[in-house]
mmCIF file of C-alpha atoms in Angstrom:
data_model
loop_
_atom_site.group_PDB
_atom_site.id
_atom_site.type_symbol
_atom_site.label_atom_id
_atom_site.label_comp_id
_atom_site.label_asym_id
_atom_site.label_seq_id
_atom_site.Cartn_x
_atom_site.Cartn_y
_atom_site.Cartn_z
ATOM 1 C CA MET A 7 -5.042 -21.944 1.985
ATOM 2 C CA SER A 8 -6.446 -19.176 4.098
ATOM 3 C CA ASP A 9 -8.186 -16.243 2.558
ATOM 4 C CA PRO A 10 -6.081 -13.151 3.207
ATOM 5 C CA HIS A 11 -9.209 -11.103 3.786
ATOM 6 C CA GLU A 12 -10.586 -13.432 6.356
ATOM 7 C CA GLY A 13 -11.108 -11.632 9.606
ATOM 8 C CA HIS A 14 -9.899 -14.421 11.881
ATOM 9 C CA HIS A 15 -6.732 -14.328 13.844
ATOM 10 C CA GLU A 16 -4.289 -17.001 12.949
ATOM 11 C CA THR A 17 -1.191 -17.183 15.014
ATOM 12 C CA HIS A 18 1.882 -18.721 13.389
ATOM 13 C CA ALA A 19 0.911 -17.586 9.909
ATOM 14 C CA ALA A 20 4.451 -18.079 8.691
ATOM 15 C CA PRO A 21 7.416 -19.659 10.444
ATOM 16 C CA PHE A 22 9.201 -16.430 11.240
ATOM 17 C CA PRO A 23 11.538 -16.707 14.194
ATOM 18 C CA HIS A 24 10.178 -14.898 17.248
ATOM 19 C CA GLY A 25 11.898 -12.882 19.914
ATOM 20 C CA THR A 26 10.850 -12.255 23.467
ATOM 21 C CA LYS A 27 10.667 -8.899 25.209
ATOM 22 C CA GLN A 28 13.789 -9.899 27.111
ATOM 23 C CA ASP A 29 15.603 -10.389 23.759
ATOM 24 C CA TYR A 30 14.646 -6.948 22.482
ATOM 25 C CA VAL A 31 15.561 -5.171 25.725
ATOM 26 C CA THR A 32 18.904 -6.990 26.005
ATOM 27 C CA GLY A 33 19.649 -6.247 22.347
ATOM 28 C CA PHE A 34 18.737 -2.598 22.747
ATOM 29 C CA ILE A 35 20.953 -2.109 25.810
ATOM 30 C CA LEU A 36 23.915 -3.868 24.159
ATOM 31 C CA ALA A 37 23.409 -1.884 20.931
ATOM 32 C CA ALA A 38 23.171 1.414 22.838
ATOM 33 C CA VAL A 39 26.415 0.680 24.730
ATOM 34 C CA LEU A 40 28.187 -0.427 21.542
ATOM 35 C CA THR A 41 27.047 2.803 19.841
ATOM 36 C CA ALA A 42 28.018 5.051 22.725
ATOM 37 C CA ILE A 43 31.570 3.637 23.041
ATOM 38 C CA PRO A 44 32.793 4.451 19.490
ATOM 39 C CA PHE A 45 31.161 7.912 19.521
ATOM 40 C CA PHE A 46 32.833 8.633 22.867
ATOM 41 C CA LEU A 47 36.219 7.363 21.625
ATOM 42 C CA VAL A 48 36.157 9.601 18.548
ATOM 43 C CA MET A 49 34.543 12.694 20.074
ATOM 44 C CA SER A 50 36.758 12.788 23.155
ATOM 45 C CA GLY A 51 39.911 11.762 21.311
ATOM 46 C CA ILE A 52 40.913 9.870 24.440
ATOM 47 C CA PHE A 53 43.547 7.827 22.596
ATOM 48 C CA SER A 54 46.213 9.779 20.788
ATOM 49 C CA SER A 55 46.822 6.845 18.445
ATOM 50 C CA GLU A 56 44.491 7.105 15.441
ATOM 51 C CA ARG A 57 45.156 3.480 14.579
ATOM 52 C CA LEU A 58 44.074 2.251 18.019
ATOM 53 C CA THR A 59 40.918 4.397 17.955
ATOM 54 C CA ALA A 60 39.996 3.122 14.472
ATOM 55 C CA PHE A 61 40.589 -0.464 15.568
ATOM 56 C CA LEU A 62 38.374 -0.130 18.658
ATOM 57 C CA VAL A 63 35.624 1.594 16.628
ATOM 58 C CA LEU A 64 35.741 -1.276 14.139
ATOM 59 C CA ILE A 65 35.494 -3.899 16.906
ATOM 60 C CA CYS A 66 32.406 -2.127 18.322
ATOM 61 C CA ALA A 67 30.778 -2.016 14.864
ATOM 62 C CA VAL A 68 31.298 -5.745 14.283
ATOM 63 C CA ALA A 69 30.004 -6.555 17.777
ATOM 64 C CA GLN A 70 26.955 -4.337 17.255
ATOM 65 C CA ILE A 71 26.143 -5.925 13.897
ATOM 66 C CA ILE A 72 26.214 -9.352 15.581
ATOM 67 C CA VAL A 73 23.976 -8.055 18.403
ATOM 68 C CA HIS A 74 21.450 -6.751 15.862
ATOM 69 C CA MET A 75 21.541 -10.016 13.910
ATOM 70 C CA VAL A 76 20.941 -12.152 16.984
ATOM 71 C CA TYR A 77 18.525 -10.043 19.059
ATOM 72 C CA PHE A 78 16.595 -8.077 16.412
ATOM 73 C CA LEU A 79 16.763 -10.270 13.285
ATOM 74 C CA HIS A 80 16.649 -13.491 15.385
ATOM 75 C CA MET A 81 19.413 -15.146 13.415
ATOM 76 C CA SER A 82 20.335 -18.616 14.541
ATOM 77 C CA PRO A 83 22.145 -21.513 12.875
ATOM 78 C CA LYS A 84 18.917 -23.516 13.066
ATOM 79 C CA ALA A 85 16.556 -20.972 11.434
ATOM 80 C CA GLU A 86 15.133 -22.275 8.115
ATOM 81 C CA GLY A 87 17.199 -25.411 8.385
ATOM 82 C CA GLY A 88 20.414 -23.391 8.288
ATOM 83 C CA TRP A 89 19.701 -21.763 4.911
ATOM 84 C CA THR A 90 19.563 -18.210 6.235
ATOM 85 C CA LEU A 91 22.981 -18.682 7.823
ATOM 86 C CA ILE A 92 24.418 -20.193 4.634
ATOM 87 C CA SER A 93 23.086 -17.326 2.507
ATOM 88 C CA LEU A 94 24.518 -14.870 5.047
ATOM 89 C CA VAL A 95 27.949 -16.517 4.916
ATOM 90 C CA PHE A 96 27.824 -16.509 1.110
ATOM 91 C CA THR A 97 26.890 -12.812 1.106
ATOM 92 C CA ILE A 98 29.733 -11.985 3.481
ATOM 93 C CA ILE A 99 32.199 -13.829 1.216
ATOM 94 C CA VAL A 100 31.001 -11.921 -1.882
ATOM 95 C CA LEU A 101 30.994 -8.677 0.113
ATOM 96 C CA VAL A 102 34.565 -9.152 1.337
ATOM 97 C CA ILE A 103 35.800 -10.080 -2.162
ATOM 98 C CA ALA A 104 34.071 -7.018 -3.669
ATOM 99 C CA VAL A 105 35.168 -4.483 -1.045
ATOM 100 C CA VAL A 106 38.673 -5.741 -0.279
ATOM 101 C CA GLY A 107 39.302 -6.455 -3.960
ATOM 102 C CA THR A 108 38.187 -2.960 -4.948
ATOM 103 C CA VAL A 109 40.314 -1.261 -2.329
ATOM 104 C CA TRP A 110 43.339 -3.429 -3.155
ATOM 105 C CA VAL A 111 43.180 -2.986 -6.922
ATOM 106 C CA MET A 112 42.406 0.720 -6.778
ATOM 107 C CA TYR A 113 45.223 1.360 -4.301
ATOM 108 C CA HIS A 114 47.739 -0.203 -6.664
ATOM 109 C CA MET A 115 46.285 1.594 -9.662
ATOM 110 C CA ASP A 116 46.680 4.817 -7.723
ATOM 111 C CA ALA A 117 50.216 4.082 -6.532
ATOM 112 C CA ASN A 118 51.452 2.953 -9.944
ATOM 113 C CA MET A 119 49.824 5.642 -12.040
ATOM 114 C CA MET A 120 50.972 8.839 -10.435
ATOM 115 C CA PRO A 121 51.173 11.804 -12.814
ATOM 116 C CA GLY A 122 54.984 11.710 -12.714
ATOM 117 C CA MET A 123 55.028 8.235 -14.250
ATOM 118 C CA MET A 124 52.798 9.150 -17.167
ATOM 119 C CA THR A 125 55.672 9.579 -19.615
ATOM 120 C CA GLU A 126 55.238 9.504 -23.349
ATOM 121 C CA PRO A 127 56.266 6.182 -24.884
ATOM 122 C CA PRO A 128 59.602 6.551 -26.720
ATOM 123 C CA ALA A 129 59.111 7.294 -30.388
ATOM 124 C CA ASN A 130 61.082 4.944 -32.597
ATOM 125 C CA MET B 17 15.534 -47.885 -44.796
ATOM 126 C CA SER B 18 14.617 -48.765 -41.322
ATOM 127 C CA THR B 19 12.177 -46.857 -39.255
ATOM 128 C CA PRO B 20 13.035 -46.409 -35.633
ATOM 129 C CA ILE B 21 10.833 -48.517 -33.532
ATOM 130 C CA ILE B 22 9.196 -46.597 -30.768
ATOM 131 C CA THR B 23 7.846 -48.772 -28.079
ATOM 132 C CA GLU B 24 5.195 -47.330 -25.927
ATOM 133 C CA PRO B 25 6.063 -47.990 -22.315
ATOM 134 C CA THR B 26 3.520 -50.331 -20.928
ATOM 135 C CA ASP B 27 3.426 -48.621 -17.593
ATOM 136 C CA PRO B 28 3.212 -44.833 -17.794
ATOM 137 C CA ARG B 29 6.299 -43.622 -16.039
ATOM 138 C CA VAL B 30 5.862 -40.669 -13.733
ATOM 139 C CA PHE B 31 8.538 -37.999 -13.831
ATOM 140 C CA HIS B 32 6.884 -35.522 -11.532
ATOM 141 C CA PRO B 33 4.603 -35.798 -8.571
ATOM 142 C CA GLU B 34 0.981 -35.948 -9.629
ATOM 143 C CA GLU B 35 -0.021 -33.449 -7.015
ATOM 144 C CA GLU B 36 1.985 -30.511 -5.814
ATOM 145 C CA PRO B 37 3.011 -31.080 -2.232
ATOM 146 C CA HIS B 38 0.850 -28.985 -0.009
ATOM 147 C CA HIS B 39 2.579 -26.126 1.746
ATOM 148 C CA PRO B 40 0.866 -23.527 3.859
ATOM 149 C CA GLU B 41 0.705 -20.131 2.168
ATOM 150 C CA GLY B 42 3.788 -18.033 2.738
ATOM 151 C CA HIS B 43 5.827 -20.815 4.314
ATOM 152 C CA SER B 44 8.917 -19.860 2.287
ATOM 153 C CA THR B 45 8.552 -16.102 2.767
ATOM 154 C CA PRO B 46 11.101 -15.746 5.626
ATOM 155 C CA LEU B 47 13.918 -17.327 3.601
ATOM 156 C CA GLY B 48 12.902 -15.572 0.383
ATOM 157 C CA PHE B 49 12.790 -12.186 2.069
ATOM 158 C CA TRP B 50 16.117 -12.879 3.781
ATOM 159 C CA ILE B 51 17.708 -13.579 0.370
ATOM 160 C CA TYR B 52 16.284 -10.275 -0.904
ATOM 161 C CA LEU B 53 17.923 -8.530 2.065
ATOM 162 C CA MET B 54 21.227 -10.227 1.254
ATOM 163 C CA SER B 55 21.036 -8.929 -2.328
ATOM 164 C CA ASP B 56 20.311 -5.468 -0.957
ATOM 165 C CA CYS B 57 23.352 -5.931 1.257
ATOM 166 C CA LEU B 58 25.470 -6.372 -1.892
ATOM 167 C CA ILE B 59 24.184 -3.053 -3.293
ATOM 168 C CA PHE B 60 25.447 -1.402 -0.133
ATOM 169 C CA ALA B 61 28.714 -3.383 -0.366
ATOM 170 C CA THR B 62 29.448 -1.827 -3.769
ATOM 171 C CA LEU B 63 28.593 1.633 -2.438
ATOM 172 C CA PHE B 64 30.825 1.111 0.619
ATOM 173 C CA GLY B 65 33.593 -0.092 -1.716
ATOM 174 C CA THR B 66 33.174 3.045 -3.836
ATOM 175 C CA PHE B 67 33.297 5.201 -0.733
ATOM 176 C CA ALA B 68 36.433 3.396 0.475
ATOM 177 C CA VAL B 69 38.180 4.266 -2.806
ATOM 178 C CA LEU B 70 36.893 7.841 -3.220
ATOM 179 C CA GLY B 71 36.464 8.827 0.434
ATOM 180 C CA GLN B 72 39.855 10.563 0.605
ATOM 181 C CA ARG B 73 39.555 12.434 -2.710
ATOM 182 C CA TYR B 74 38.565 15.882 -1.514
ATOM 183 C CA GLY B 75 39.543 17.609 -4.779
ATOM 184 C CA GLY B 76 40.685 20.676 -2.825
ATOM 185 C CA GLY B 77 37.243 20.841 -1.213
ATOM 186 C CA PRO B 78 36.202 20.331 2.405
ATOM 187 C CA GLY B 79 36.828 17.015 4.187
ATOM 188 C CA PRO B 80 34.759 15.224 6.843
ATOM 189 C CA LYS B 81 36.323 17.185 9.702
ATOM 190 C CA GLU B 82 35.082 20.489 8.292
ATOM 191 C CA LEU B 83 31.654 19.155 7.343
ATOM 192 C CA PHE B 84 30.285 16.673 9.866
ATOM 193 C CA ASP B 85 28.813 17.323 13.278
ATOM 194 C CA LEU B 86 29.079 14.118 15.326
ATOM 195 C CA TRP B 87 26.423 15.256 17.820
ATOM 196 C CA LEU B 88 23.926 15.377 14.962
ATOM 197 C CA ILE B 89 24.997 11.923 13.788
ATOM 198 C CA ALA B 90 24.745 10.543 17.337
ATOM 199 C CA LEU B 91 21.205 11.935 17.544
ATOM 200 C CA ASN B 92 20.345 10.360 14.193
ATOM 201 C CA THR B 93 21.786 7.018 15.285
ATOM 202 C CA ALA B 94 19.695 7.176 18.466
ATOM 203 C CA MET B 95 16.533 7.829 16.409
ATOM 204 C CA LEU B 96 17.121 4.727 14.286
ATOM 205 C CA LEU B 97 18.016 2.575 17.300
ATOM 206 C CA PHE B 98 14.870 3.687 19.174
ATOM 207 C CA SER B 99 12.783 2.911 16.088
ATOM 208 C CA SER B 100 14.290 -0.586 16.025
ATOM 209 C CA ILE B 101 13.185 -1.450 19.553
ATOM 210 C CA THR B 102 9.748 0.156 19.142
ATOM 211 C CA TYR B 103 9.211 -1.973 16.034
ATOM 212 C CA GLY B 104 10.221 -4.953 18.169
ATOM 213 C CA PHE B 105 7.486 -3.988 20.662
ATOM 214 C CA ALA B 106 4.998 -3.825 17.769
ATOM 215 C CA MET B 107 5.962 -7.394 16.840
ATOM 216 C CA LEU B 108 5.523 -8.571 20.441
ATOM 217 C CA ALA B 109 2.057 -6.988 20.498
ATOM 218 C CA MET B 110 1.286 -8.700 17.193
ATOM 219 C CA HIS B 111 2.143 -12.113 18.645
ATOM 220 C CA ARG B 112 -0.267 -11.361 21.492
ATOM 221 C CA GLY B 113 -2.903 -10.416 18.912
ATOM 222 C CA ASP B 114 -3.270 -6.945 20.414
ATOM 223 C CA GLN B 115 -4.137 -4.778 17.424
ATOM 224 C CA LYS B 116 -4.348 -1.498 19.338
ATOM 225 C CA GLU B 117 -0.836 -1.929 20.729
ATOM 226 C CA VAL B 118 0.487 -2.831 17.265
ATOM 227 C CA MET B 119 -0.920 0.404 15.829
ATOM 228 C CA LYS B 120 0.489 2.429 18.733
ATOM 229 C CA TRP B 121 4.017 1.037 18.401
ATOM 230 C CA LEU B 122 3.977 1.287 14.591
ATOM 231 C CA GLY B 123 3.023 4.940 14.967
ATOM 232 C CA ILE B 124 5.897 5.557 17.388
ATOM 233 C CA THR B 125 8.305 3.713 15.070
ATOM 234 C CA ALA B 126 7.195 5.819 12.107
ATOM 235 C CA GLY B 127 7.715 8.937 14.251
ATOM 236 C CA PHE B 128 11.337 7.975 14.977
ATOM 237 C CA GLY B 129 11.836 7.075 11.310
ATOM 238 C CA LEU B 130 10.516 10.464 10.214
ATOM 239 C CA ALA B 131 12.774 12.186 12.755
ATOM 240 C CA PHE B 132 15.750 10.296 11.308
ATOM 241 C CA LEU B 133 14.844 11.387 7.779
ATOM 242 C CA ALA B 134 14.260 14.981 8.863
ATOM 243 C CA ILE B 135 17.698 15.165 10.505
ATOM 244 C CA GLU B 136 19.343 13.595 7.447
ATOM 245 C CA LEU B 137 17.592 15.994 5.058
ATOM 246 C CA TYR B 138 18.611 18.903 7.306
ATOM 247 C CA GLU B 139 22.233 17.731 7.085
ATOM 248 C CA PHE B 140 22.085 17.280 3.289
ATOM 249 C CA ASN B 141 20.447 20.670 2.864
ATOM 250 C CA HIS B 142 23.083 22.292 5.070
ATOM 251 C CA LEU B 143 25.934 20.649 3.101
ATOM 252 C CA ILE B 144 24.503 21.669 -0.279
ATOM 253 C CA HIS B 145 23.869 25.182 1.060
ATOM 254 C CA ILE B 146 27.522 25.697 2.046
ATOM 255 C CA GLY B 147 28.680 24.503 -1.369
ATOM 256 C CA ALA B 148 29.509 20.907 -0.359
ATOM 257 C CA GLY B 149 26.982 19.211 -2.626
ATOM 258 C CA PRO B 150 27.527 15.939 -4.458
ATOM 259 C CA GLY B 151 29.195 17.771 -7.357
ATOM 260 C CA ARG B 152 31.932 19.298 -5.204
ATOM 261 C CA SER B 153 34.363 16.364 -4.995
ATOM 262 C CA ALA B 154 34.607 12.604 -5.471
ATOM 263 C CA PHE B 155 34.381 12.218 -1.701
ATOM 264 C CA LEU B 156 31.084 14.092 -1.566
ATOM 265 C CA SER B 157 29.689 12.212 -4.586
ATOM 266 C CA ALA B 158 30.401 8.893 -2.867
ATOM 267 C CA PHE B 159 29.074 10.242 0.456
ATOM 268 C CA PHE B 160 25.757 11.445 -0.971
ATOM 269 C CA THR B 161 25.265 8.226 -2.969
ATOM 270 C CA LEU B 162 25.894 5.923 -0.004
ATOM 271 C CA VAL B 163 24.040 7.870 2.689
ATOM 272 C CA GLY B 164 21.311 8.910 0.230
ATOM 273 C CA THR B 165 20.658 5.288 -0.787
ATOM 274 C CA HIS B 166 20.234 4.361 2.866
ATOM 275 C CA GLY B 167 17.900 7.333 3.371
ATOM 276 C CA LEU B 168 15.882 6.230 0.340
ATOM 277 C CA HIS B 169 15.508 2.774 1.878
ATOM 278 C CA VAL B 170 14.231 4.334 5.096
ATOM 279 C CA THR B 171 11.774 6.429 3.049
ATOM 280 C CA PHE B 172 10.384 3.347 1.324
ATOM 281 C CA GLY B 173 10.256 1.530 4.664
ATOM 282 C CA LEU B 174 8.075 4.359 6.007
ATOM 283 C CA ILE B 175 5.772 4.216 2.966
ATOM 284 C CA TRP B 176 5.491 0.455 3.494
ATOM 285 C CA MET B 177 4.732 1.024 7.184
ATOM 286 C CA ALA B 178 1.970 3.522 6.353
ATOM 287 C CA ALA B 179 0.459 1.017 3.894
ATOM 288 C CA LEU B 180 0.508 -1.710 6.541
ATOM 289 C CA VAL B 181 -1.106 0.528 9.143
ATOM 290 C CA LEU B 182 -3.985 1.054 6.703
ATOM 291 C CA GLN B 183 -4.118 -2.690 5.916
ATOM 292 C CA VAL B 184 -4.224 -3.676 9.591
ATOM 293 C CA ARG B 185 -6.857 -1.050 10.325
ATOM 294 C CA LYS B 186 -9.034 -2.347 7.476
ATOM 295 C CA HIS B 187 -8.555 -6.113 7.728
ATOM 296 C CA GLY B 188 -7.147 -6.664 11.203
ATOM 297 C CA LEU B 189 -4.193 -8.868 12.116
ATOM 298 C CA THR B 190 -4.860 -11.524 9.480
ATOM 299 C CA SER B 191 -2.226 -14.113 8.690
ATOM 300 C CA ALA B 192 -1.298 -12.221 5.509
ATOM 301 C CA ASN B 193 -0.918 -8.956 7.415
ATOM 302 C CA GLN B 194 1.171 -10.693 10.073
ATOM 303 C CA ARG B 195 3.479 -12.004 7.367
ATOM 304 C CA ARG B 196 3.808 -8.504 5.893
ATOM 305 C CA LEU B 197 4.595 -7.019 9.292
ATOM 306 C CA GLU B 198 7.267 -9.714 9.809
ATOM 307 C CA CYS B 199 8.874 -8.824 6.470
ATOM 308 C CA LEU B 200 8.899 -5.118 7.269
ATOM 309 C CA SER B 201 10.414 -6.007 10.645
ATOM 310 C CA MET B 202 13.331 -7.730 8.923
ATOM 311 C CA PHE B 203 13.690 -4.816 6.476
ATOM 312 C CA TRP B 204 13.643 -2.215 9.249
ATOM 313 C CA HIS B 205 16.212 -4.000 11.444
ATOM 314 C CA PHE B 206 18.351 -4.611 8.368
ATOM 315 C CA LEU B 207 18.424 -0.851 7.668
ATOM 316 C CA ASP B 208 19.687 -0.305 11.199
ATOM 317 C CA VAL B 209 22.493 -2.811 10.541
ATOM 318 C CA ILE B 210 23.476 -0.868 7.385
ATOM 319 C CA TRP B 211 23.441 2.361 9.404
ATOM 320 C CA ILE B 212 26.033 0.850 11.790
ATOM 321 C CA GLY B 213 28.321 0.556 8.759
ATOM 322 C CA VAL B 214 27.515 4.110 7.661
ATOM 323 C CA PHE B 215 28.197 5.848 10.961
ATOM 324 C CA THR B 216 31.312 3.746 11.555
ATOM 325 C CA PHE B 217 33.016 4.015 8.166
ATOM 326 C CA VAL B 218 31.711 7.342 6.881
ATOM 327 C CA TYR B 219 31.343 9.512 9.955
ATOM 328 C CA LEU B 220 33.502 8.112 12.780
ATOM 329 C CA MET B 221 36.423 6.921 10.632
ATOM 330 C CA GLY B 222 36.355 10.234 8.775
ATOM 331 C CA MET B 223 36.528 12.233 11.996
ATOM 332 C CA ILE B 224 39.392 10.321 13.654
#
C-alpha cells in the first residue's frame, strides 16, 4: 500500500483506461461535427418534414453519445473484464423500460381520461 | 433423553481465506466509479421521462419556441465540448507526469465550465424575469428540474476540480491524486454525455 501523501510519482496508480492525444482530437472533431449537424438542421429548417428532422437529430445524438463513450470515456468491451460494458447494458435496459414505460402509460392515461369522459357513475 | 453429540472436527475446516488477497490500493475504483455514474444516469433517466410526459403541457403559458434561443444553446454546448477536450489534455499531461501542464489545462477546463454555468444562469434568470419560471407550467417545472439538475452536477464538478487543483499543488501528482483526477475525468465526460441528451430532447426537439 502506498502512502497517499508520499511525494513520489507512481504511474499506473489504478488501472484506468488511457486515451492518446489522437483519440481525444478525433473524438473532439467527430463530436463537433455531430453537434453542428443537428443545430444546423433545426435552425435552418432545411427539411420541411418535422418527422425527418427529428429523426436525423436523434441519429446524431446517438452517434455523438457513442463517440463520447469511446473516445472520451475510453469504453471498450475488454475494460474491467467486460464489467463496465455489462453495467452499461443493464443501465440502458432499465433506462429504456423507465422512459418508454412512462411515456406509454402516461399517453394512455391521458387519452383515456379526457375531461369529456369523466362522467358521474350512474346512481342506482 | 438423549443429548446431541457434537463431534469436534479433527481438522479445523477453513471457510474463508486466512489472509485477504492482496490488491493494490484503488484497483477497483474505475469499476466502482463507473457504477456510480450509471446510477446517476438513472436519475437523469427519470427526469428525462418526466420531461417527456410534461414537456408539452404549457398550461396556456409560453412554449419552447417563444422561450429558447438556439444560438445561446449552441454556445453553451460548445463551452462544454471544449471543456471536455481540455480535460482530456490535462489527463494526457498527467500520464506524462507534467504537473505544470496539468494545472494549466485544469484551469482552462474550469474556465469553460464556469462559462457554461454563467450562460445557463443567464438563461434561467432571463426566463424567470419574463415570468417563465418553474411555477408557470408543467413544462417549465420539468425543464428547470432537468436542466437545473445537470447544472448542479456541473457546479459540483467545478468544486471537485478546485479541490483537486489544491491537492495537486500541495502533494503533487501522487497515485491517490492521479486516481482522483481519473474519477473526475469520467464524471466530467459523463456530464457532457448527459448534455447531449438535454440539447437534443429539450432544446432541439422543442424547436422543430
